[in-house]
Amino acid sequence: MTTTVITATTQSVRDSLVVARRNLIRMSRIPEMVIFGLIQPIMFVVLFSYVFGGAIPVPGQSSGDPVTYRSFLMAGIFAQTVTFATAGAGAGIADDMHKGLIDRFRSLPMARGAVLTGRTLADLVQTALTLVVLAIVAVIVGWRIHNGVFKALAAFGLLLLLGYAFSWIGALIGLSVRTPEAATSGGLIWLFPLTFVSNAFVPSSSMPSFLRHIADWNPFSATVQAGRQLFGNPRGLVSDAWPMQHPVAASLLWSVLIIVVFRTLAVRKYRSAAA
């Protein structure tokens, strides 16, 4: 029994890596996919830093100081970047479904969940590349880390884990719609309120009471706050909500929970679609 489980797990891992490699090769042959994925977050950094930087105060810091706001902002931009990749993941899976790729994989002796796992792993690699470029741009506009390299790497690890978790939501959306265009729209509709009703761009203390509670318990906010804590950036006024008091633990718990729930749903959806 144990040998069977180990063999099945090994095959699933191997098949997932093969599918991930296939998607990475495809990305390398279509460089505009990567380039366009970099342009949007860079635009957000520049626009928010120089257009809103001097107008949005960070509680507890120098009022209207653009450098302080840029330091406060960057964890939010990083988190927004990894979560917005969800729409692309959903569109890619919907495109594979539309082209009949699922039917081709069905004829192969491979683990059913490997198709989705490989796709999400490839998207994770692309997201990591985007974060590297974005961090370089952030340093250029004045962002700095203050708690050492290891804590900064831990912050980027939490950001990538959140992006990977959200890619499973994108996978489920991609499997649930008929066209890539619908997957892109469906992947963005819920992301905008999730990212803006959070502490990413403004402190949650500035929001009305009912929105503040939503923002404080938002999994996106937990990762943003964890990033600020680990980077040593301004955090604004920290609320009494548990996720804001323990953002690193909250970020890990939210991401793992999202992966467990949505991977299960996505794989089940994939199997029913391929049945």
mmCIF file of C-alpha atoms in Angstrom:
data_model
loop_
_atom_site.group_PDB
_atom_site.id
_atom_site.type_symbol
_atom_site.label_atom_id
_atom_site.label_comp_id
_atom_site.label_asym_id
_atom_site.label_seq_id
_atom_site.Cartn_x
_atom_site.Cartn_y
_atom_site.Cartn_z
ATOM 1 C CA MET A 1 0.000 0.000 0.000
ATOM 2 C CA THR A 2 2.788 2.413 0.984
ATOM 3 C CA THR A 3 4.742 1.576 -2.171
ATOM 4 C CA THR A 4 1.682 2.302 -4.310
ATOM 5 C CA VAL A 5 1.179 5.695 -2.684
ATOM 6 C CA ILE A 6 4.847 6.630 -3.135
ATOM 7 C CA THR A 7 4.763 5.552 -6.783
ATOM 8 C CA ALA A 8 1.597 7.557 -7.465
ATOM 9 C CA THR A 9 3.046 10.627 -5.746
ATOM 10 C CA THR A 10 6.304 10.340 -7.684
ATOM 11 C CA GLN A 11 4.437 10.049 -10.973
ATOM 12 C CA SER A 12 2.258 13.044 -10.094
ATOM 13 C CA VAL A 13 5.325 15.169 -9.284
ATOM 14 C CA ARG A 14 7.102 14.074 -12.454
ATOM 15 C CA ASP A 15 4.054 14.742 -14.622
ATOM 16 C CA SER A 16 3.521 18.152 -13.001
ATOM 17 C CA LEU A 17 7.129 19.158 -13.729
ATOM 18 C CA VAL A 18 6.770 18.031 -17.363
ATOM 19 C CA VAL A 19 3.649 20.176 -17.794
ATOM 20 C CA ALA A 20 5.358 23.096 -16.043
ATOM 21 C CA ARG A 21 8.311 22.794 -18.416
ATOM 22 C CA ARG A 22 5.956 22.775 -21.386
ATOM 23 C CA ASN A 23 4.321 26.014 -20.208
ATOM 24 C CA LEU A 24 7.661 27.691 -19.487
ATOM 25 C CA ILE A 25 8.903 26.841 -22.978
ATOM 26 C CA ARG A 26 5.707 28.311 -24.383
ATOM 27 C CA MET A 27 6.244 31.507 -22.374
ATOM 28 C CA SER A 28 9.838 31.801 -23.624
ATOM 29 C CA ARG A 29 8.626 31.559 -27.213
ATOM 30 C CA ILE A 30 6.061 34.315 -26.651
ATOM 31 C CA PRO A 31 8.145 36.975 -24.838
ATOM 32 C CA GLU A 32 5.405 39.602 -25.130
ATOM 33 C CA MET A 33 3.473 37.620 -22.487
ATOM 34 C CA VAL A 34 6.244 38.337 -19.992
ATOM 35 C CA ILE A 35 6.858 41.902 -21.177
ATOM 36 C CA PHE A 36 3.206 42.951 -20.906
ATOM 37 C CA GLY A 37 3.053 41.284 -17.493
ATOM 38 C CA LEU A 38 5.892 43.560 -16.347
ATOM 39 C CA ILE A 39 4.542 46.828 -17.730
ATOM 40 C CA GLN A 40 1.401 47.039 -15.580
ATOM 41 C CA PRO A 41 3.046 46.720 -12.132
ATOM 42 C CA ILE A 42 5.803 49.142 -13.155
ATOM 43 C CA MET A 43 3.116 51.651 -14.164
ATOM 44 C CA PHE A 44 1.419 51.213 -10.780
ATOM 45 C CA VAL A 45 4.705 51.875 -8.967
ATOM 46 C CA VAL A 46 5.399 55.057 -10.923
ATOM 47 C CA LEU A 47 1.833 56.389 -10.818
ATOM 48 C CA PHE A 48 1.193 55.760 -7.132
ATOM 49 C CA SER A 49 4.673 56.897 -6.102
ATOM 50 C CA TYR A 50 4.735 60.197 -7.968
ATOM 51 C CA VAL A 51 1.045 61.053 -8.436
ATOM 52 C CA PHE A 52 -0.327 60.093 -5.004
ATOM 53 C CA GLY A 53 2.885 59.901 -2.979
ATOM 54 C CA GLY A 54 2.759 63.437 -1.613
ATOM 55 C CA ALA A 55 -0.994 63.470 -1.015
ATOM 56 C CA ILE A 56 -1.566 60.340 1.083
ATOM 57 C CA PRO A 57 -0.197 60.543 4.634
ATOM 58 C CA VAL A 58 0.878 57.445 6.550
ATOM 59 C CA PRO A 59 -0.311 57.627 10.190
ATOM 60 C CA GLY A 60 2.582 57.939 12.609
ATOM 61 C CA GLN A 61 4.957 59.213 9.914
ATOM 62 C CA SER A 62 5.811 62.610 8.449
ATOM 63 C CA SER A 63 2.663 64.003 6.839
ATOM 64 C CA GLY A 64 2.742 64.063 3.061
ATOM 65 C CA ASP A 65 6.268 62.648 2.811
ATOM 66 C CA PRO A 66 6.433 60.929 -0.615
ATOM 67 C CA VAL A 67 9.440 58.778 0.315
ATOM 68 C CA THR A 68 7.617 57.427 3.366
ATOM 69 C CA TYR A 69 4.552 56.654 1.283
ATOM 70 C CA ARG A 70 6.643 54.810 -1.318
ATOM 71 C CA SER A 71 8.060 52.617 1.433
ATOM 72 C CA PHE A 72 4.539 52.009 2.741
ATOM 73 C CA LEU A 73 3.207 51.363 -0.767
ATOM 74 C CA MET A 74 5.640 48.803 -2.134
ATOM 75 C CA ALA A 75 4.455 45.758 -0.163
ATOM 76 C CA GLY A 76 0.957 46.496 -1.485
ATOM 77 C CA ILE A 77 2.195 46.761 -5.077
ATOM 78 C CA PHE A 78 4.121 43.500 -4.721
ATOM 79 C CA ALA A 79 1.017 41.741 -3.387
ATOM 80 C CA GLN A 80 -1.203 43.240 -6.081
ATOM 81 C CA THR A 81 1.209 42.026 -8.757
ATOM 82 C CA VAL A 82 1.230 38.405 -7.589
ATOM 83 C CA THR A 83 -2.554 38.306 -7.236
ATOM 84 C CA PHE A 84 -3.324 39.959 -10.580
ATOM 85 C CA ALA A 85 -1.385 37.132 -12.243
ATOM 86 C CA THR A 86 -4.452 35.041 -11.326
ATOM 87 C CA ALA A 87 -6.374 36.394 -14.306
ATOM 88 C CA GLY A 88 -3.655 35.279 -16.703
ATOM 89 C CA ALA A 89 -3.566 31.809 -15.146
ATOM 90 C CA GLY A 90 -7.314 31.417 -15.547
ATOM 91 C CA ALA A 91 -7.218 32.637 -19.144
ATOM 92 C CA GLY A 92 -4.406 30.218 -19.990
ATOM 93 C CA ILE A 93 -6.280 27.228 -18.608
ATOM 94 C CA ALA A 94 -9.483 28.316 -20.350
ATOM 95 C CA ASP A 95 -7.524 28.588 -23.601
ATOM 96 C CA ASP A 96 -6.152 25.060 -23.164
ATOM 97 C CA MET A 97 -9.670 23.804 -22.565
ATOM 98 C CA HIS A 98 -10.989 25.681 -25.595
ATOM 99 C CA LYS A 99 -8.294 24.225 -27.864
ATOM 100 C CA GLY A 100 -8.996 20.669 -26.747
ATOM 101 C CA LEU A 101 -5.726 20.183 -24.910
ATOM 102 C CA ILE A 102 -7.577 18.460 -22.085
ATOM 103 C CA ASP A 103 -8.729 15.743 -24.474
ATOM 104 C CA ARG A 104 -5.132 15.153 -25.566
ATOM 105 C CA PHE A 105 -3.924 14.837 -21.994
ATOM 106 C CA ARG A 106 -6.719 12.387 -21.277
ATOM 107 C CA SER A 107 -5.175 9.909 -23.699
ATOM 108 C CA LEU A 108 -1.862 9.943 -21.821
ATOM 109 C CA PRO A 109 -1.034 7.806 -18.759
ATOM 110 C CA MET A 110 -0.535 10.784 -16.452
ATOM 111 C CA ALA A 111 -1.872 12.042 -13.150
ATOM 112 C CA ARG A 112 -5.041 14.046 -13.684
ATOM 113 C CA GLY A 113 -4.100 16.853 -11.278
ATOM 114 C CA ALA A 114 -0.676 17.260 -12.890
ATOM 115 C CA VAL A 115 -2.062 19.435 -15.691
ATOM 116 C CA LEU A 116 -3.248 22.096 -13.258
ATOM 117 C CA THR A 117 -0.287 21.782 -10.894
ATOM 118 C CA GLY A 118 2.173 22.163 -13.768
ATOM 119 C CA ARG A 119 0.350 25.204 -15.060
ATOM 120 C CA THR A 120 0.277 26.919 -11.654
ATOM 121 C CA LEU A 121 3.989 26.154 -11.094
ATOM 122 C CA ALA A 122 4.880 27.738 -14.454
ATOM 123 C CA ASP A 123 2.833 30.804 -13.542
ATOM 124 C CA LEU A 124 4.682 30.943 -10.213
ATOM 125 C CA VAL A 125 8.026 31.106 -12.041
ATOM 126 C CA GLN A 126 6.770 33.961 -14.213
ATOM 127 C CA THR A 127 5.469 35.774 -11.131
ATOM 128 C CA ALA A 128 8.854 35.400 -9.416
ATOM 129 C CA LEU A 129 10.560 36.951 -12.442
ATOM 130 C CA THR A 130 8.104 39.842 -12.349
ATOM 131 C CA LEU A 131 8.803 40.409 -8.644
ATOM 132 C CA VAL A 132 12.551 40.591 -9.282
ATOM 133 C CA VAL A 133 12.112 43.285 -11.935
ATOM 134 C CA LEU A 134 9.575 45.136 -9.797
ATOM 135 C CA ALA A 135 11.916 45.132 -6.793
ATOM 136 C CA ILE A 136 14.621 46.734 -8.936
ATOM 137 C CA VAL A 137 12.196 49.458 -10.035
ATOM 138 C CA ALA A 138 11.125 49.958 -6.399
ATOM 139 C CA VAL A 139 14.739 50.511 -5.332
ATOM 140 C CA ILE A 140 15.111 53.080 -8.111
ATOM 141 C CA VAL A 141 12.133 55.103 -6.816
ATOM 142 C CA GLY A 142 13.451 55.045 -3.244
ATOM 143 C CA TRP A 143 12.168 51.849 -1.594
ATOM 144 C CA ARG A 144 14.549 50.125 0.831
ATOM 145 C CA ILE A 145 14.578 47.104 3.147
ATOM 146 C CA HIS A 146 15.643 47.633 6.762
ATOM 147 C CA ASN A 147 15.468 44.221 8.452
ATOM 148 C CA GLY A 148 18.114 42.326 6.535
ATOM 149 C CA VAL A 149 18.195 40.101 3.477
ATOM 150 C CA PHE A 150 16.802 36.952 5.100
ATOM 151 C CA LYS A 151 13.628 38.631 6.339
ATOM 152 C CA ALA A 152 13.216 40.288 2.940
ATOM 153 C CA LEU A 153 13.483 36.874 1.274
ATOM 154 C CA ALA A 154 10.883 35.559 3.732
ATOM 155 C CA ALA A 155 8.580 38.421 2.713
ATOM 156 C CA PHE A 156 8.996 37.587 -0.975
ATOM 157 C CA GLY A 157 8.340 33.946 -0.105
ATOM 158 C CA LEU A 158 5.018 34.885 1.498
ATOM 159 C CA LEU A 159 4.131 36.986 -1.545
ATOM 160 C CA LEU A 160 4.855 34.096 -3.917
ATOM 161 C CA LEU A 161 2.882 31.710 -1.708
ATOM 162 C CA LEU A 162 -0.099 34.075 -1.872
ATOM 163 C CA GLY A 163 0.271 34.308 -5.654
ATOM 164 C CA TYR A 164 0.411 30.517 -5.924
ATOM 165 C CA ALA A 165 -2.682 30.195 -3.733
ATOM 166 C CA PHE A 166 -4.610 32.679 -5.853
ATOM 167 C CA SER A 167 -3.521 30.913 -9.060
ATOM 168 C CA TRP A 168 -5.684 27.985 -7.949
ATOM 169 C CA ILE A 169 -8.651 30.338 -7.786
ATOM 170 C CA GLY A 170 -7.772 31.379 -11.330
ATOM 171 C CA ALA A 171 -7.539 27.709 -12.339
ATOM 172 C CA LEU A 172 -11.029 27.060 -11.014
ATOM 173 C CA ILE A 173 -12.383 30.086 -12.877
ATOM 174 C CA GLY A 174 -10.626 29.005 -16.084
ATOM 175 C CA LEU A 175 -12.215 25.559 -15.842
ATOM 176 C CA SER A 176 -15.655 27.016 -15.149
ATOM 177 C CA VAL A 177 -16.019 29.342 -18.159
ATOM 178 C CA ARG A 178 -16.127 28.709 -21.898
ATOM 179 C CA THR A 179 -13.673 31.245 -23.305
ATOM 180 C CA PRO A 180 -10.327 32.827 -22.304
ATOM 181 C CA GLU A 181 -11.951 36.278 -22.503
ATOM 182 C CA ALA A 182 -14.541 35.273 -19.918
ATOM 183 C CA ALA A 183 -11.773 33.854 -17.709
ATOM 184 C CA THR A 184 -9.855 37.142 -17.862
ATOM 185 C CA SER A 185 -12.950 39.168 -16.955
ATOM 186 C CA GLY A 186 -13.979 36.729 -14.240
ATOM 187 C CA GLY A 187 -10.463 36.753 -12.843
ATOM 188 C CA LEU A 188 -10.357 40.533 -12.485
ATOM 189 C CA ILE A 189 -13.868 41.317 -11.231
ATOM 190 C CA TRP A 190 -13.261 39.971 -7.723
ATOM 191 C CA LEU A 191 -9.611 41.039 -7.558
ATOM 192 C CA PHE A 192 -10.317 44.776 -7.647
ATOM 193 C CA PRO A 193 -12.443 44.906 -4.479
ATOM 194 C CA LEU A 194 -10.108 42.425 -2.785
ATOM 195 C CA THR A 195 -7.023 44.569 -3.412
ATOM 196 C CA PHE A 196 -8.561 47.998 -2.873
ATOM 197 C CA VAL A 197 -10.589 47.130 0.246
ATOM 198 C CA SER A 198 -7.322 46.400 2.007
ATOM 199 C CA ASN A 199 -4.354 48.164 3.552
ATOM 200 C CA ALA A 200 -2.335 48.020 0.312
ATOM 201 C CA PHE A 201 -2.643 51.658 -0.772
ATOM 202 C CA VAL A 202 -4.052 53.453 2.257
ATOM 203 C CA PRO A 203 -4.060 52.539 5.956
ATOM 204 C CA SER A 204 -7.230 50.665 6.929
ATOM 205 C CA SER A 205 -7.642 53.109 9.837
ATOM 206 C CA SER A 206 -8.804 55.719 7.319
ATOM 207 C CA MET A 207 -11.788 53.581 6.219
ATOM 208 C CA PRO A 208 -15.351 53.504 7.602
ATOM 209 C CA SER A 209 -15.780 51.004 10.422
ATOM 210 C CA PHE A 210 -17.463 48.229 8.412
ATOM 211 C CA LEU A 211 -14.859 48.419 5.637
ATOM 212 C CA ARG A 212 -12.018 48.545 8.140
ATOM 213 C CA HIS A 213 -13.038 45.178 9.596
ATOM 214 C CA ILE A 214 -13.221 43.645 6.118
ATOM 215 C CA ALA A 215 -9.807 45.061 5.233
ATOM 216 C CA ASP A 216 -8.214 43.840 8.474
ATOM 217 C CA TRP A 217 -9.416 40.256 7.888
ATOM 218 C CA ASN A 218 -8.671 40.287 4.173
ATOM 219 C CA PRO A 219 -6.016 37.625 3.327
ATOM 220 C CA PHE A 220 -4.486 40.122 0.929
ATOM 221 C CA SER A 221 -4.057 42.643 3.791
ATOM 222 C CA ALA A 222 -2.369 40.027 5.976
ATOM 223 C CA THR A 223 0.317 39.390 3.356
ATOM 224 C CA VAL A 224 0.803 43.119 2.736
ATOM 225 C CA GLN A 225 1.216 43.765 6.455
ATOM 226 C CA ALA A 226 3.576 40.789 6.790
ATOM 227 C CA GLY A 227 5.654 42.204 3.947
ATOM 228 C CA ARG A 228 5.905 45.605 5.620
ATOM 229 C CA GLN A 229 6.896 43.998 8.903
ATOM 230 C CA LEU A 230 9.591 41.824 7.338
ATOM 231 C CA PHE A 231 10.889 44.554 5.027
ATOM 232 C CA GLY A 232 10.981 47.020 7.947
ATOM 233 C CA ASN A 233 8.733 49.476 6.084
ATOM 234 C CA PRO A 234 6.158 51.841 7.662
ATOM 235 C CA ARG A 235 3.019 49.937 8.696
ATOM 236 C CA GLY A 236 0.731 52.798 9.664
ATOM 237 C CA LEU A 237 -1.589 52.345 12.620
ATOM 238 C CA VAL A 238 -1.915 48.618 13.356
ATOM 239 C CA SER A 239 -5.437 47.589 14.356
ATOM 240 C CA ASP A 240 -6.359 45.159 17.137
ATOM 241 C CA ALA A 241 -7.529 42.507 14.641
ATOM 242 C CA TRP A 242 -5.603 39.239 15.020
ATOM 243 C CA PRO A 243 -4.338 39.139 11.393
ATOM 244 C CA MET A 244 -2.858 42.613 11.766
ATOM 245 C CA GLN A 245 -1.229 41.761 15.101
ATOM 246 C CA HIS A 246 0.227 38.505 13.712
ATOM 247 C CA PRO A 247 0.468 39.154 9.957
ATOM 248 C CA VAL A 248 3.132 36.534 9.133
ATOM 249 C CA ALA A 249 1.180 33.698 10.746
ATOM 250 C CA ALA A 250 -2.094 35.005 9.266
ATOM 251 C CA SER A 251 -0.574 35.211 5.795
ATOM 252 C CA LEU A 252 0.680 31.623 5.981
ATOM 253 C CA LEU A 253 -2.637 30.317 7.291
ATOM 254 C CA TRP A 254 -4.701 32.144 4.661
ATOM 255 C CA SER A 255 -2.485 31.011 1.786
ATOM 256 C CA VAL A 256 -2.411 27.358 2.870
ATOM 257 C CA LEU A 257 -6.182 27.365 3.411
ATOM 258 C CA ILE A 258 -6.811 28.854 -0.042
ATOM 259 C CA ILE A 259 -4.499 26.292 -1.684
ATOM 260 C CA VAL A 260 -6.167 23.346 0.071
ATOM 261 C CA VAL A 261 -9.719 24.484 -0.710
ATOM 262 C CA PHE A 262 -9.321 25.729 -4.271
ATOM 263 C CA ARG A 263 -6.882 23.048 -5.417
ATOM 264 C CA THR A 264 -9.397 20.436 -4.291
ATOM 265 C CA LEU A 265 -12.226 22.217 -6.122
ATOM 266 C CA ALA A 266 -10.151 22.838 -9.262
ATOM 267 C CA VAL A 267 -8.916 19.235 -9.547
ATOM 268 C CA ARG A 268 -12.459 17.970 -9.009
ATOM 269 C CA LYS A 269 -13.715 20.342 -11.702
ATOM 270 C CA TYR A 270 -10.943 19.236 -14.047
ATOM 271 C CA ARG A 271 -11.782 15.580 -13.571
ATOM 272 C CA SER A 272 -15.464 16.186 -14.241
ATOM 273 C CA ALA A 273 -14.616 18.232 -17.342
ATOM 274 C CA ALA A 274 -12.370 15.493 -18.612
ATOM 275 C CA ALA A 275 -14.745 12.659 -17.794
#
